[in-house]
XYZ file of C-alpha atoms in Angstrom:
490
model
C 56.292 -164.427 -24.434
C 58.933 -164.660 -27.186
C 61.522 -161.667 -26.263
C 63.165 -161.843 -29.647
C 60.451 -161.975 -31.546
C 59.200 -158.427 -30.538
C 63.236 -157.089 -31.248
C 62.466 -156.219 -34.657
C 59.793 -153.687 -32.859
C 63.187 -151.564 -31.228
C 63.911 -148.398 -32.985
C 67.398 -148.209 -34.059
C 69.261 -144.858 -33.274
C 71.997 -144.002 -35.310
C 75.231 -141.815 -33.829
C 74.544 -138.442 -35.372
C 77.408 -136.594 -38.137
C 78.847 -133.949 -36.701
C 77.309 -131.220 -38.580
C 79.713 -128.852 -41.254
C 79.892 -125.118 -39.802
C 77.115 -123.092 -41.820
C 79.059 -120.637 -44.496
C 77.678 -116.990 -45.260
C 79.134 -115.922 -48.403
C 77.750 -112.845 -47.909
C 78.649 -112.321 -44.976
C 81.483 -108.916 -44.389
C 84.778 -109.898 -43.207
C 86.719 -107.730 -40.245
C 89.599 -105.646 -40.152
C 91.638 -108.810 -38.856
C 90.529 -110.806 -41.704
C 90.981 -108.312 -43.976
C 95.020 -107.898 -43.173
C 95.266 -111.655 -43.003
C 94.327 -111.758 -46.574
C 96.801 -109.280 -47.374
C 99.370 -110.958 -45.312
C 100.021 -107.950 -43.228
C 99.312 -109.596 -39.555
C 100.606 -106.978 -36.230
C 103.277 -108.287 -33.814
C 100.051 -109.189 -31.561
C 99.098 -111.511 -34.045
C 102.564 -113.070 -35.238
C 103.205 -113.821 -31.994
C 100.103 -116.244 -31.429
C 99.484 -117.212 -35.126
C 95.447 -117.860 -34.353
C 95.867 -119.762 -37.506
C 92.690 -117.194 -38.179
C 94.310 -116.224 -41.478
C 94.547 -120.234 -42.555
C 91.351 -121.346 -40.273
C 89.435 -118.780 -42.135
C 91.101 -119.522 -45.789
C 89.967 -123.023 -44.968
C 86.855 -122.275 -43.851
C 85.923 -119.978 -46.585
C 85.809 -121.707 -49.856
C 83.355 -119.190 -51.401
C 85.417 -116.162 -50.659
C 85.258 -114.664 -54.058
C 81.375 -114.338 -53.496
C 82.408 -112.083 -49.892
C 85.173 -110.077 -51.717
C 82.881 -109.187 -54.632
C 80.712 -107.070 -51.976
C 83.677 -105.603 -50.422
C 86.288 -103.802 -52.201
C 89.734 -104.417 -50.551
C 91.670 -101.153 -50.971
C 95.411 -102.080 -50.806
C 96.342 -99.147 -48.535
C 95.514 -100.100 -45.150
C 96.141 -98.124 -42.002
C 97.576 -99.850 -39.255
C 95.613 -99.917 -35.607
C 97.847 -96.414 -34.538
C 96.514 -95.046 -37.250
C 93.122 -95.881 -36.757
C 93.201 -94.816 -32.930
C 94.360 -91.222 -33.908
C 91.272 -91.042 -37.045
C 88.234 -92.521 -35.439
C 85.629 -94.347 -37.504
C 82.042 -93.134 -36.629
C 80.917 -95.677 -38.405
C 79.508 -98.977 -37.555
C 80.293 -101.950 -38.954
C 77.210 -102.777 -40.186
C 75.438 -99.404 -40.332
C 77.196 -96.683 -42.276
C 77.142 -93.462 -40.903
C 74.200 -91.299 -40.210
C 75.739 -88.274 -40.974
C 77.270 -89.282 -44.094
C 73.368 -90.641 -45.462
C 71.979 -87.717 -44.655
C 74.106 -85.361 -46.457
C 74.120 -87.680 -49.441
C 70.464 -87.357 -48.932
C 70.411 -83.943 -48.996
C 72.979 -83.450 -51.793
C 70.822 -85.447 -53.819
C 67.487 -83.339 -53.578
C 69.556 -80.612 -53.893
C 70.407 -81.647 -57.633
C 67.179 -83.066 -58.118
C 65.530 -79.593 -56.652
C 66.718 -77.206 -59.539
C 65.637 -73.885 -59.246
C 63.205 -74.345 -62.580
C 61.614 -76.762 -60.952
C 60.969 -74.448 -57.956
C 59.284 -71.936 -60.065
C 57.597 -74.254 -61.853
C 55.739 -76.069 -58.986
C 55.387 -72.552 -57.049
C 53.599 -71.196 -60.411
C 51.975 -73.776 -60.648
C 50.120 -73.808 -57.033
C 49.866 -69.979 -56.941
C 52.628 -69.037 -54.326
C 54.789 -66.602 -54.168
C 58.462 -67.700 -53.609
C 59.598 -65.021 -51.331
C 56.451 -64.942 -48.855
C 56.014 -67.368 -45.853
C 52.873 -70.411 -46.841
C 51.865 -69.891 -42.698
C 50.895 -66.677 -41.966
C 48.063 -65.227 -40.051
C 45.665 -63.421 -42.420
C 44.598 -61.346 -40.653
C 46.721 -60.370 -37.798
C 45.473 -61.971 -34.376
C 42.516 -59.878 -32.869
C 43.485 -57.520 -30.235
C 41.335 -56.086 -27.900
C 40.572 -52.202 -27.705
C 41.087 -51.921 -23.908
C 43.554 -54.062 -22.428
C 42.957 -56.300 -19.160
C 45.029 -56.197 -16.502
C 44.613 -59.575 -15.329
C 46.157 -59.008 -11.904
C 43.143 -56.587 -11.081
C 40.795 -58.837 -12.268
C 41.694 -62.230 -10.793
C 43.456 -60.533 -7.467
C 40.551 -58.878 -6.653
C 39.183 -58.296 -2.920
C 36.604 -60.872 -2.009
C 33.303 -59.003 -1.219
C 33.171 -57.783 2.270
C 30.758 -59.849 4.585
C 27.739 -57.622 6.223
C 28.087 -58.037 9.648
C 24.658 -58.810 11.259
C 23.520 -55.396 12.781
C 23.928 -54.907 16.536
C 20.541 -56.191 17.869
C 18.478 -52.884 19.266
C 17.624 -53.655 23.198
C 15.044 -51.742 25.254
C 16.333 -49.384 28.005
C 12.991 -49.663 29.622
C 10.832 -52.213 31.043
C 7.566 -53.290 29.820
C 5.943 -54.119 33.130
C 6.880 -52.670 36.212
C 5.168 -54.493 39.775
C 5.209 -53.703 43.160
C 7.087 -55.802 45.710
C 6.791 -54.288 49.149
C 8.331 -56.188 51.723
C 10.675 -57.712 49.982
C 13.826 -59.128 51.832
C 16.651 -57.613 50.294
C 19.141 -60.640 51.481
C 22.047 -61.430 48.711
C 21.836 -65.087 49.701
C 18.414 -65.898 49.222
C 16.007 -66.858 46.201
C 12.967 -65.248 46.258
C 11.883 -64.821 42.671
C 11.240 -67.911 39.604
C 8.655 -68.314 36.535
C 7.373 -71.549 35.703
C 6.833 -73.492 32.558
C 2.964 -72.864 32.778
C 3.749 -68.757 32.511
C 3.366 -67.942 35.911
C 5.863 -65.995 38.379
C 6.221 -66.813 42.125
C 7.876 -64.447 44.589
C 8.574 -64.254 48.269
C 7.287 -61.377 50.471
C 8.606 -61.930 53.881
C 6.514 -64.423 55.293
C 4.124 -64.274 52.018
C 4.196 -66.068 48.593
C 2.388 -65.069 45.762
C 1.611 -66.197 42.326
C 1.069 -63.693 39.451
C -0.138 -65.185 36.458
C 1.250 -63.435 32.996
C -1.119 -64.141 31.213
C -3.709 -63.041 32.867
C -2.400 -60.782 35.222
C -4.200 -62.021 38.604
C -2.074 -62.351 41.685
C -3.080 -65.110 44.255
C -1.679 -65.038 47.332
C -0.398 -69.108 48.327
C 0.988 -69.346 50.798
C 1.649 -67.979 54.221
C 4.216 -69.215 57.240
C 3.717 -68.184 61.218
C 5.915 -65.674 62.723
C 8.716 -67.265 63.699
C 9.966 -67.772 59.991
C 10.075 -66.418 56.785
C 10.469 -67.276 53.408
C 14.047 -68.115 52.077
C 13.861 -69.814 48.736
C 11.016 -70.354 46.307
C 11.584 -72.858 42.977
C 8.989 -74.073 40.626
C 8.872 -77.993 39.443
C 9.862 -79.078 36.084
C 6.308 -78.826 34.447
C 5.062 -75.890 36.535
C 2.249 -77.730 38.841
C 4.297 -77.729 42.139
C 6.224 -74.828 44.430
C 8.662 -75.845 46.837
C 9.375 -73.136 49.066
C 12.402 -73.185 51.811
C 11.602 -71.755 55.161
C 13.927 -70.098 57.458
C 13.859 -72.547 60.299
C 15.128 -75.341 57.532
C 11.654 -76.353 56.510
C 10.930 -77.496 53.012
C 7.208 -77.250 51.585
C 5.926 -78.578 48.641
C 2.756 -76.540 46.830
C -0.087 -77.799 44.501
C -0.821 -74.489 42.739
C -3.584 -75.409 41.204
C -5.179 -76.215 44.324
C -3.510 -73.785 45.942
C -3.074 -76.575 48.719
C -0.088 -78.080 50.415
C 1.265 -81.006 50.093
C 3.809 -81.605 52.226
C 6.362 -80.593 54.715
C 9.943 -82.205 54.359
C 11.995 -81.763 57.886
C 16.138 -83.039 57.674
C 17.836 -79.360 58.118
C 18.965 -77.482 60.933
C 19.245 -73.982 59.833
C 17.394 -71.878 56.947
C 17.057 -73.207 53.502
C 17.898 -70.844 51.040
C 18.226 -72.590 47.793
C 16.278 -75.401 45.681
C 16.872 -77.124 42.982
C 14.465 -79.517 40.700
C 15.343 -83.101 39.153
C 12.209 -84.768 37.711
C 10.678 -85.971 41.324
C 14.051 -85.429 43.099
C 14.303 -81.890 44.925
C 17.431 -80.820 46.157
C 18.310 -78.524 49.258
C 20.878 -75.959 50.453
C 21.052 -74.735 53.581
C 23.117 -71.949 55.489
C 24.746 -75.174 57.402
C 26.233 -75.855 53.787
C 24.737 -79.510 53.235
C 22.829 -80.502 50.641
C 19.990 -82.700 50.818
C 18.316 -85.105 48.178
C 14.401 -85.284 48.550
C 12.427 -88.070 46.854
C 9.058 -86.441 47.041
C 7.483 -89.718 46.029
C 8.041 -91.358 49.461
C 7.688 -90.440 52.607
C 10.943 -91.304 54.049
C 12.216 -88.237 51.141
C 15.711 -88.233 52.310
C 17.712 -89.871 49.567
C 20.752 -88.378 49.471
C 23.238 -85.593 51.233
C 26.042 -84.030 49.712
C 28.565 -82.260 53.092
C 31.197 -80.478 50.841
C 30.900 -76.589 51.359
C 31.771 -75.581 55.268
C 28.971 -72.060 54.961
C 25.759 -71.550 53.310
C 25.301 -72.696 50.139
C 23.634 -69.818 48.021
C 23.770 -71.687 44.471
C 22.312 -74.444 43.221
C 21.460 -76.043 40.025
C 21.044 -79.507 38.482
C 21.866 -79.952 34.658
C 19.323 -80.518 32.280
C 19.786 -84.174 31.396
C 20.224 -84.752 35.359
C 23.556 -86.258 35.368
C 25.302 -83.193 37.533
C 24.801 -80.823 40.056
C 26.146 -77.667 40.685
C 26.452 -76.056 43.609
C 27.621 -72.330 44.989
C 28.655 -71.762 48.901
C 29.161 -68.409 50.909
C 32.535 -70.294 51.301
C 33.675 -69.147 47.633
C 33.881 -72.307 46.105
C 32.157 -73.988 43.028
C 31.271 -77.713 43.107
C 30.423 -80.060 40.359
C 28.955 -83.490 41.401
C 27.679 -86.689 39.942
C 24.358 -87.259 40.154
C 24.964 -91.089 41.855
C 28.580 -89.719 43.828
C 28.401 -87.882 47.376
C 31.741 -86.871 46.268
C 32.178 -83.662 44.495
C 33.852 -84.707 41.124
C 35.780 -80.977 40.834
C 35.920 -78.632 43.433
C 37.098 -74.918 42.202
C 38.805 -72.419 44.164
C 38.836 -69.335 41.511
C 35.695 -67.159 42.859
C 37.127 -65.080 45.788
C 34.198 -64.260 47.060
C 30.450 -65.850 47.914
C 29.054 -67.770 44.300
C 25.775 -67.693 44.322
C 24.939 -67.193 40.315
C 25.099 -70.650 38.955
C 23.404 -71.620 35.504
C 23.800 -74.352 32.854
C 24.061 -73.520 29.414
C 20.840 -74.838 27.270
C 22.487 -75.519 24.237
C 26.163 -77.043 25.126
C 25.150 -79.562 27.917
C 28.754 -79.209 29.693
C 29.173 -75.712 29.904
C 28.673 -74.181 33.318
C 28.638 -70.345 34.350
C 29.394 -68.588 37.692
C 29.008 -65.748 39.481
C 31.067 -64.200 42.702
C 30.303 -61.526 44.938
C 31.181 -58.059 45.711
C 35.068 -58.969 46.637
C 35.276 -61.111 43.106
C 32.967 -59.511 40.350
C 33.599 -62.412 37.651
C 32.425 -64.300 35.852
C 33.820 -68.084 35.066
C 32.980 -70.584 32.427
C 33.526 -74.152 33.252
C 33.870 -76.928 31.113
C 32.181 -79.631 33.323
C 33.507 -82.795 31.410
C 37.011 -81.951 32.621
C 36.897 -79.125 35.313
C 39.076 -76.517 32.869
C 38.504 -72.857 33.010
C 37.528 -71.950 29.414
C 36.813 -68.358 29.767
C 36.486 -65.354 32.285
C 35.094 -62.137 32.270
C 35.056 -59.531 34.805
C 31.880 -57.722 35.343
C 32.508 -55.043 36.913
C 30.223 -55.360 39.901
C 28.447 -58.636 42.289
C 27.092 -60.952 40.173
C 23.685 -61.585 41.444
C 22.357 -63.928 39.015
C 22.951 -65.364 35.777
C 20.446 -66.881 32.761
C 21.644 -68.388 29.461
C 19.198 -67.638 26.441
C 17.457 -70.740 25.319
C 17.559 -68.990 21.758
C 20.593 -67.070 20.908
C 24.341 -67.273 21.907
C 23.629 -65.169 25.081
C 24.263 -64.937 28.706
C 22.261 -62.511 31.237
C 23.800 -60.875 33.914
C 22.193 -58.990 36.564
C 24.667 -56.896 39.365
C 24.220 -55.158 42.946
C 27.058 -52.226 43.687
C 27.702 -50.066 42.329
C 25.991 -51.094 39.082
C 22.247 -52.446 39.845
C 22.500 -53.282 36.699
C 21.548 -55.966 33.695
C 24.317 -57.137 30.916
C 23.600 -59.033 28.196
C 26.975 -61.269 27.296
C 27.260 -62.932 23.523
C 29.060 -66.275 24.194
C 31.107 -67.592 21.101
C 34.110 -69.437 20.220
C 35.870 -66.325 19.861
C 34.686 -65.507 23.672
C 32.412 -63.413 25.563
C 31.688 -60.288 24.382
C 29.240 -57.507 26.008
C 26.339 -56.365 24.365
C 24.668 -53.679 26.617
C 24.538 -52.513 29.976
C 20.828 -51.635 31.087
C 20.449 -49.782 34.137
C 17.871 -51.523 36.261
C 16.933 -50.873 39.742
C 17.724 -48.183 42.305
C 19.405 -50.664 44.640
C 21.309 -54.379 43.943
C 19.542 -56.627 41.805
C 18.914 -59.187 43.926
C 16.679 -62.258 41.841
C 15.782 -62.661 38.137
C 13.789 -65.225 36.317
C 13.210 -65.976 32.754
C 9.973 -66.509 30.787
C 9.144 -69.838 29.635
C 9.611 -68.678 25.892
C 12.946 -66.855 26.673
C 11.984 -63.669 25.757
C 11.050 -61.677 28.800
C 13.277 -61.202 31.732
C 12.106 -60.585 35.722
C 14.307 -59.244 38.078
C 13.313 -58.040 41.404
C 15.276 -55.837 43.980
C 15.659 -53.977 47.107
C 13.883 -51.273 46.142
C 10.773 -53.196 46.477
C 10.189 -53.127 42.525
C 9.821 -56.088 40.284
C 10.263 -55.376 36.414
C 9.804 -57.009 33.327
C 12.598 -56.967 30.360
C 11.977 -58.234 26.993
C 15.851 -59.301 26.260
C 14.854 -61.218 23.303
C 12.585 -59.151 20.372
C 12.874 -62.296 17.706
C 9.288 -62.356 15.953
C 7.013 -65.431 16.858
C 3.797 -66.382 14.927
C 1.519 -65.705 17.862
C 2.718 -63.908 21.448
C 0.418 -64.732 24.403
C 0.126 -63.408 27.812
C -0.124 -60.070 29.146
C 3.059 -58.620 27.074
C 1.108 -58.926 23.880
C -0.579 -55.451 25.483
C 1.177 -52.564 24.671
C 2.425 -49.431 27.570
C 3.699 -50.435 30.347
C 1.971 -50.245 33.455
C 2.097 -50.695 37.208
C 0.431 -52.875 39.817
C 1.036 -54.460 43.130
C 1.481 -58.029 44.208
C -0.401 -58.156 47.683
């Protein structure tokens, strides 16, 4: 390939000019400038002749064309001068102030008063009245508000619900003759299927509410008597605890029993239900899991009180037990430990009231004795103390209300009476004090519908209390019946 043939195809670049400074005739000259024209240059500027005067001369051949827009005047102040009589000025915007007045000036001369009255006659105004005015005056109202009483105003006071009305009286009075009148023993429960079982020395007997017959079940031999009676879960079975530490197990509908469940050594005074697991206290204070499924129906045993354990109760969802001991302590076990998970010391005499609240799962109440008369409110997820209340009397038993916000009490001395306890966040508050028996309460029991309460006591009398009067659509049983009237169990 022929190089210098293809050297005519090279662009040729040329040195650039050096390009003349751009002149703005129009363009104002400063104060330095201006004195170099004149030839009046300060010491500052002789000293270092900036050659601006000649650079500027030179530079300037059109400066007719920037004088003709700028007229020189030939008295100039010097810088001193200039320091002590500020310009406002700027040097390319003239003063504010000084536009404006010219402005003003101007419409001022323009304005003349004929032409006022010319353009106010013209439009229908009236020179000496304001344009803006309100015609009429603003509204104002004939009575004044007084906005602090009506936006600081007391809120409407809220109607307390009325005190509840209870009845003084029973609605069913029965007679008990024979019965043991023995703090530590349980000798009194209703089942789900309406009917109430209680324990007449060596007799038990079955009165059904709703129709009122009494059948007698079940009767031991003469060496032992009847310590503790507790119906199953759905109200088909009675397990009854003997005095010689016995346990039998009822079909009532049959009115035949089923079995007899040995393991203790000395009476057995309280029972307990967990779907088919029955659990035992005895006066030795051990506790005794029974798997009435199998025959070997030993399945557990719980050895923490040192006397007779009086109280016993398994929550509802069957994850703890509670337990009461003639040894004034409260335990609270797991279901799958033999180790009581808290053991509380606060009762100072025998507990033998124990219940589980029906509507707060964790919340456990307790009873003491004649020496402690309170009553304690466990929290049974941590083993605090979250209330107590002091009753006044032994706590014989205690039943939440499956319906309200209540807890029943029932008393021996010097009371023999029944409370009825709101429970709330602000705490436990007493509702009424019923007088009940002639002699200690000894055993209560609640109807399946929470409504009606049993209690049963020394003085060989077993009553009937309706605790809760909230209207259902259809009441059954033998309290529909109005009057109250008497009868005996035998």
């Amino acid at each position: 390939m022929d190089v210098s043939s293809n050297l005519s195809y090279i662009p040729k670049f040329s040195t650039p000019t050096k390009k003349r400074p751009l002149v703005y005739p129009n363009s104002p000259i400063t104060p330095l400038h201006q004195q170099a024209l004149l030839g009046k240059v300060s010491r500052s500027a002789r000293k270092s002749p900036t050659k601006v005067s000649s650079n500027f001369v030179r530079g300037s051949p059109k400066l007719d064309v920037v004088s003709s827009d700028w007229s020189l005047s030939t008295s100039v102040s010097s810088p001193r001068a200039k320091h002590h009589c500020p310009n406002h000025s700027d040097r390319f915007i003239p003063s504010r102030q000084n536009s404006a007045n010219a402005f003003v000036s101007s419409q001022k001369h323009e304005l003349s008063a004929e032409y006022n009255e010319s353009v106010a006659e013209a439009c229908g105004l009236d020179l000496n009245t304001r344009i803006l005015a309100f015609k009429p005056d603003a509204p104002e109202s004939k009575k004044p508000v007084d906005l602090r009483a009506q936006y600081n105003r007391p809120q409407k006071a809220v109607v307390s619900q009325t005190k509840r009305k209870f009845a003084t009286t029973p609605e069913r009075v029965l007679d008990a003759p024979g019965i043991v009148d023995d703090y530590y023993l349980n000798l009194l429960d209703w089942s789900n299927l309406n009917a109430v079982a209680i324990a007449l020395e060596r007799n038990v007997y079955v009165w059904n509410a709703d129709s009122g017959d009494v059948s007698g079940l079940a009767e031991t031999d003469e060496s032992t008597y009847v310590a503790g009676v507790k119906w199953s879960q759905d109200g088909t079975f009675l397990s009854v605890g003997l005095g010689n530490g016995l346990v039998e197990i009822y079909d009532v509908e049959s009115q035949k029993k089923l079995r007899t469940m040995a393991g203790h050594q000395s009476r057995v005074g309280v029972l307990a239900w967990d779907r088919h697991i029955l659990s035992s206290g005895s006066r030795s204070g051990a506790i005794h899991h029974h798997d009435v499924r199998i025959a070997q129906h030993k399945v557990g045993e719980l050895l923490g009180h040192e006397s007779e354990v009086c109280g016993l109760a398994w929550r509802s969802d069957g994850l703890q037990l509670a337990s009461g001991g003639n040894d004034n302590l409260v335990q609270i076990w797991d279901a799958r430990s033999s180790i009581p998970k808290f053991t509380k010391t606060n009762h100072t005499a025998a507990v033998k009231a124990v219940a589980w609240c029906p509507w707060q799962s964790n919340l456990l109440a307790t009873g003491g004795g004649t020496m402690d008369k309170k009553i304690h409110f466990w929290n049974a997820a941590t083993g605090s103390r979250v209330n107590t209340v002091d009753a006044g009397s032994q706590v014989t038993s205690l039943t939440w209300s499956p319906q309200l916000k209540e807890i029943i009490s029932t008393h021996g001395f010097p009371d023999n009476n029944l409370s009825v306890w709101s429970y709330g966040t602000t705490g436990v508050t007493k509702q009424v004090d019923i007088p009940a028996h002639d002699s200690r309460v000894l055993y209560s029991a609640l109807s399946p519908d929470g409504r009606i309460l049993s209690t049963a006591a020394s003085d060989e009398n077993l009553k009937f209390w309706r605790v809760n009067d909230s209207e259902t659509k259809k009441r059954t049983g033998i309290f529909s019946k109005a009057g109250t009237t008497n009868m005996t169990i035998r």
